[in-house]
C-alpha positions as a printed Julia matrix, in Angstrom:
311×3 Matrix{Float64}:
   0.06   0.39   -0.2
   1.45   3.37   -1.29
   0.92   6.18    1.52
   0.58   9.86    1.18
   0.48  11.44    4.05
  -0.7   15.18    4.05
   0.43  17.38    6.55
   3.91  16.47    9.12
   2.61  18.07   12.2
   0.93  16.99   15.04
  -1.21  14.38   13.94
   0.12  13.77   10.45
   4.56  12.71   12.1
   2.11  11.0    14.79
   0.52   8.88   12.54
   2.61   8.74    9.47
   5.74   7.42   12.04
   4.36   5.07   12.86
   3.17   3.69    9.79
   7.23   4.51    8.43
   8.48   2.36   11.7
   6.4   -0.07   10.66
   7.18  -0.58    7.41
   4.59   1.06    5.46
   5.48   2.94    1.96
   4.29   5.8     3.17
   5.38   9.5     1.87
   4.53  13.39    3.33
   3.36  15.65    1.24
   4.52  19.0     2.65
   5.47  22.86    2.28
   9.13  23.39    1.22
   9.93  25.23    4.39
   9.27  22.34    6.03
  10.47  19.35    4.45
  13.84  21.8     4.79
  13.68  21.51    8.25
  12.81  17.0     8.06
  15.65  17.31    6.19
  17.93  18.86    7.9
  17.1   17.06   11.83
  14.56  14.31   10.98
  11.41  14.46   12.04
  12.01  13.54   15.59
   9.23  12.81   18.59
   9.64  13.54   21.8
   7.99  13.88   24.89
   6.29  13.47   28.63
   4.14  10.46   27.13
   6.85   9.0    24.59
   8.89   6.61   26.69
  12.27   7.81   24.78
  13.32   9.86   22.02
  13.01   8.92   18.3
  13.57  10.27   15.07
  12.89   8.62   11.62
  14.15  10.22    8.16
  10.84  10.8     6.07
   9.95   9.52    2.51
   9.04  14.03    1.87
   7.68  15.62   -1.63
   6.54  19.5    -1.97
   3.82  20.05   -3.94
   4.67  21.08   -7.23
   5.93  17.31   -6.71
   3.67  15.42   -6.54
   2.07  13.64  -10.08
   0.67   9.98   -9.48
  -1.91   8.05   -7.41
  -1.39   6.63   -4.0
  -4.02   3.72   -2.59
  -4.55   5.95    0.27
  -4.21   9.25    1.84
  -3.97  10.3     5.53
  -5.26  13.95    5.07
  -3.82  15.97    8.41
  -3.91  19.63    8.22
  -5.46  21.75    9.67
  -9.34  23.78    8.01
  -7.71  26.76    7.29
  -4.65  25.05    5.09
  -7.65  22.12    3.99
  -8.06  24.34    0.56
  -5.31  24.42   -0.8
  -4.54  20.95    0.38
  -6.68  19.21   -2.0
  -5.62  21.14   -4.62
  -2.29  19.74   -4.17
  -3.39  16.45   -3.28
  -5.96  16.49   -7.29
  -2.6   15.08   -8.42
  -2.49  11.94   -6.07
  -6.22  11.07   -5.52
  -6.9    8.36   -8.46
  -9.7    5.5    -9.28
  -8.98   3.33   -6.26
  -7.24   5.85   -4.53
  -9.44   5.98   -0.38
  -9.07   9.36    1.36
  -9.12   9.32    5.32
  -9.28  12.71    6.38
  -8.21  13.64    9.97
  -9.91  17.29   10.7
 -11.87  18.19   13.56
 -15.77  19.47   12.62
 -17.62  18.54    9.61
 -16.96  20.97    7.13
 -13.82  19.43    5.66
 -16.87  16.35    4.79
 -18.72  18.28    2.29
 -16.13  19.45    1.32
 -13.92  16.67    0.2
 -16.6   15.28   -0.97
 -17.98  18.17   -3.56
 -14.32  17.48   -4.58
 -13.69  14.35   -5.24
 -17.08  12.3    -5.1
 -18.26  10.33   -2.33
 -16.4    7.16   -3.48
 -13.17   7.54   -2.77
 -13.78   9.81    0.54
 -13.61   7.79    4.19
 -14.81   9.2     7.13
 -12.04   8.97   10.05
 -11.68   9.94   13.56
  -7.77  10.75   15.11
  -7.51  11.06   18.83
  -4.03  11.85   19.89
  -2.29  14.47   22.02
   0.29  15.35   20.21
   1.92  19.41   19.36
   5.68  21.42   17.36
   7.87  22.84   19.55
   9.05  25.63   18.84
  11.4   22.62   17.18
   9.75  21.03   14.63
   9.53  17.97   16.89
   6.39  15.81   18.06
   6.2   16.98   21.47
   3.85  13.3    22.58
   1.7   14.81   26.17
  -0.37  12.04   26.92
  -0.98   8.54   25.65
  -4.0    8.55   23.41
  -3.42   7.87   20.28
  -5.34   6.4    18.42
  -7.84   6.64   14.89
 -11.7    5.15   13.24
 -12.55   5.05   10.07
 -15.1    4.39    8.37
 -17.48   4.14    5.14
 -19.34   7.38    4.99
 -22.61   5.93    3.33
 -22.28   1.92    4.27
 -22.62   0.6     7.51
 -20.44  -2.78    7.15
 -17.33  -2.74    6.42
 -14.82  -3.0     3.22
 -11.87  -4.8     1.4
  -9.95  -1.46    2.15
 -11.26   0.04    5.22
  -9.7   -3.77    6.24
  -6.38  -2.69    4.15
  -6.5    0.42    5.85
  -7.16  -0.73    9.16
  -4.63  -3.63    9.16
  -1.7   -1.28    7.75
  -2.59   0.8    11.4
  -2.57  -2.52   13.3
   0.15  -3.69   12.38
   2.36  -0.12   13.5
   0.94  -0.64   16.55
  -1.57   2.18   15.81
  -5.62   1.15   17.55
  -8.0    1.25   14.79
 -11.05   0.89   15.11
 -13.87   0.27   12.28
 -16.33   2.12   13.19
 -20.55   1.34   11.0
 -21.38   4.45   11.61
 -17.61   7.14   11.43
 -20.2   10.54   10.82
 -21.09   9.71   14.18
 -18.8    9.69   15.67
 -17.05  12.34   13.63
 -19.89  14.07   14.89
 -19.63  13.13   18.59
 -16.0   13.98   19.15
 -17.44  17.27   17.22
 -18.9   17.68   20.53
 -16.45  16.68   22.84
 -13.95  18.91   21.55
 -15.87  22.22   20.52
 -16.97  21.77   24.36
 -13.41  21.68   25.93
 -12.1   23.76   23.51
 -14.94  26.93   24.33
 -14.55  26.63   27.58
 -10.74  26.95   29.16
 -10.91  29.7    25.22
 -13.38  31.25   27.33
 -12.18  31.24   30.26
  -9.11  32.16   29.49
  -7.94  28.42   32.34
  -6.91  24.82   32.86
 -10.61  23.35   33.42
  -9.01  21.74   36.98
  -8.37  25.75   37.16
 -11.76  26.22   36.64
 -13.76  23.97   37.62
 -11.11  25.35   41.04
 -13.66  28.87   41.61
 -17.65  29.29   42.29
 -19.71  28.63   39.63
 -16.98  27.57   37.31
 -18.53  23.54   37.76
 -21.58  24.3    36.04
 -20.15  25.75   33.05
 -18.42  22.9    31.06
 -22.32  21.01   31.29
 -23.86  24.02   30.19
 -21.09  24.65   26.43
 -21.96  20.1    26.31
 -25.85  20.63   25.82
 -25.8   23.75   23.34
 -23.85  21.04   21.43
 -25.51  17.48   21.98
 -28.2   19.43   21.0
 -27.3   20.62   17.99
 -25.14  16.85   17.14
 -28.71  15.46   17.48
 -31.17  18.07   15.85
 -28.31  17.24   12.55
 -29.72  13.63   13.41
 -26.59  12.68   15.7
 -27.27  12.26   19.31
 -24.7   11.61   21.72
 -25.48   7.93   23.68
 -25.41   9.0    27.32
 -22.22   7.75   28.25
 -20.45   9.47   25.34
 -22.33  11.99   27.61
 -21.78  11.38   30.56
 -17.73  10.89   30.38
 -16.7   14.19   28.65
 -19.26  15.96   31.22
 -17.1   14.13   34.07
 -13.55  15.91   31.93
 -15.25  19.16   31.65
 -16.22  19.11   35.67
 -12.91  18.03   37.11
 -11.52  19.17   39.75
  -7.77  18.75   40.97
  -4.56  17.15   39.71
  -5.65  18.27   36.12
  -6.29  14.92   33.78
  -7.0   16.17   30.56
  -4.88  17.64   28.36
  -5.99  21.04   27.07
  -7.16  21.46   23.68
  -5.09  22.52   20.07
  -7.08  24.68   19.87
  -6.83  27.12   23.35
  -2.7   26.1    23.14
  -3.22  28.08   19.4
  -5.18  30.78   21.01
  -2.33  31.04   24.07
   0.64  30.68   21.88
  -0.85  33.71   20.0
  -1.32  31.98   16.87
  -5.06  31.46   14.38
  -6.63  29.17   14.94
  -9.23  27.22   13.01
 -12.7   28.84   14.29
 -14.31  28.85   11.28
 -14.58  24.92   10.98
 -14.31  24.02   15.15
 -17.85  26.78   16.24
 -18.76  29.19   13.38
 -19.77  26.36   11.37
 -21.6   23.85   13.64
 -23.11  27.66   15.44
 -24.84  28.49   12.14
 -25.78  24.53   11.71
 -27.46  25.61   15.42
 -29.15  27.97   13.23
 -30.51  25.99   10.48
 -31.75  23.45   13.59
 -33.12  26.85   15.13
 -31.14  25.62   18.61
 -30.03  28.7    20.82
 -25.9   28.39   20.97
 -25.42  31.59   23.4
 -23.06  29.7    24.87
 -20.8   28.6    21.6
 -21.66  32.12   20.15
 -19.64  33.9    22.49
 -16.41  32.21   21.58
 -16.55  32.73   17.92
 -16.86  36.24   18.52
 -14.42  35.91   21.27
 -12.15  33.86   17.62
 -13.25  36.36   15.31
 -12.1   38.82   17.25
  -8.57  37.26   18.37
  -8.06  36.53   13.8
  -8.46  40.23   13.21
  -5.09  40.58   14.41
  -3.94  38.26   11.34
  -5.31  39.83    8.51
  -2.94  42.57    8.66
């Protein structure tokens, strides 16, 4: 299986490295600047959840060098780079190509389907707690590293999802085939938007927020809004998942849930995925007639944050 990993950042870099270490034929599609850094330092994985630092010498391509189809494309860019990425990967999409996206939210699935049709496009959910440091190294912050994937329009496995599952599993990646992948994508959207909104609105960790009077009420209130949108869309979050997320957003004492990547972007003064994660969610809420005052508030706050990058 010839695999193209689009992006060598926190998500694509981590999972792509695992596949390469397992002997898979993996190529990373990256920007010229990232390519130069990776050629100089290699693709490195480090961090508190990493038993020991690791480094691989990755196979790299830039967009102008891409000329033939791949069997599998793992799409792991941020939503702000999605449109350019879709242009870039067009030569890599052949009649037998499978595309598995790892973005949060749902708008990217609409764009992929519009560009390539539903045939090549699978649904995907990646759960990994990583970031990229100033050196360009991937920092693993927690042990969690798992992938869920499935056919968009089929409740059963297919030969291609089975082949992808085998490749990922043999690389030591916890992988699940879902008969309802779109539901799984919605449920992660609810989860990530809730955790991000709480910490971004309050500019603090969950433990610090819940330690002050009234703080523990905020997370469940935001979760209720996001879950109501998912339910209105036809993808209600199961009660056990709601209970687990409630437990996370109301934790006190020692911090057990790392901050979200969006909160880290805000704290470090970087652009965010506000349009993909929050603006799209609240826009869908309006079409369903679901009130989302807290999610509207974080959308406004992040759009104000984004204005500093438009000059």
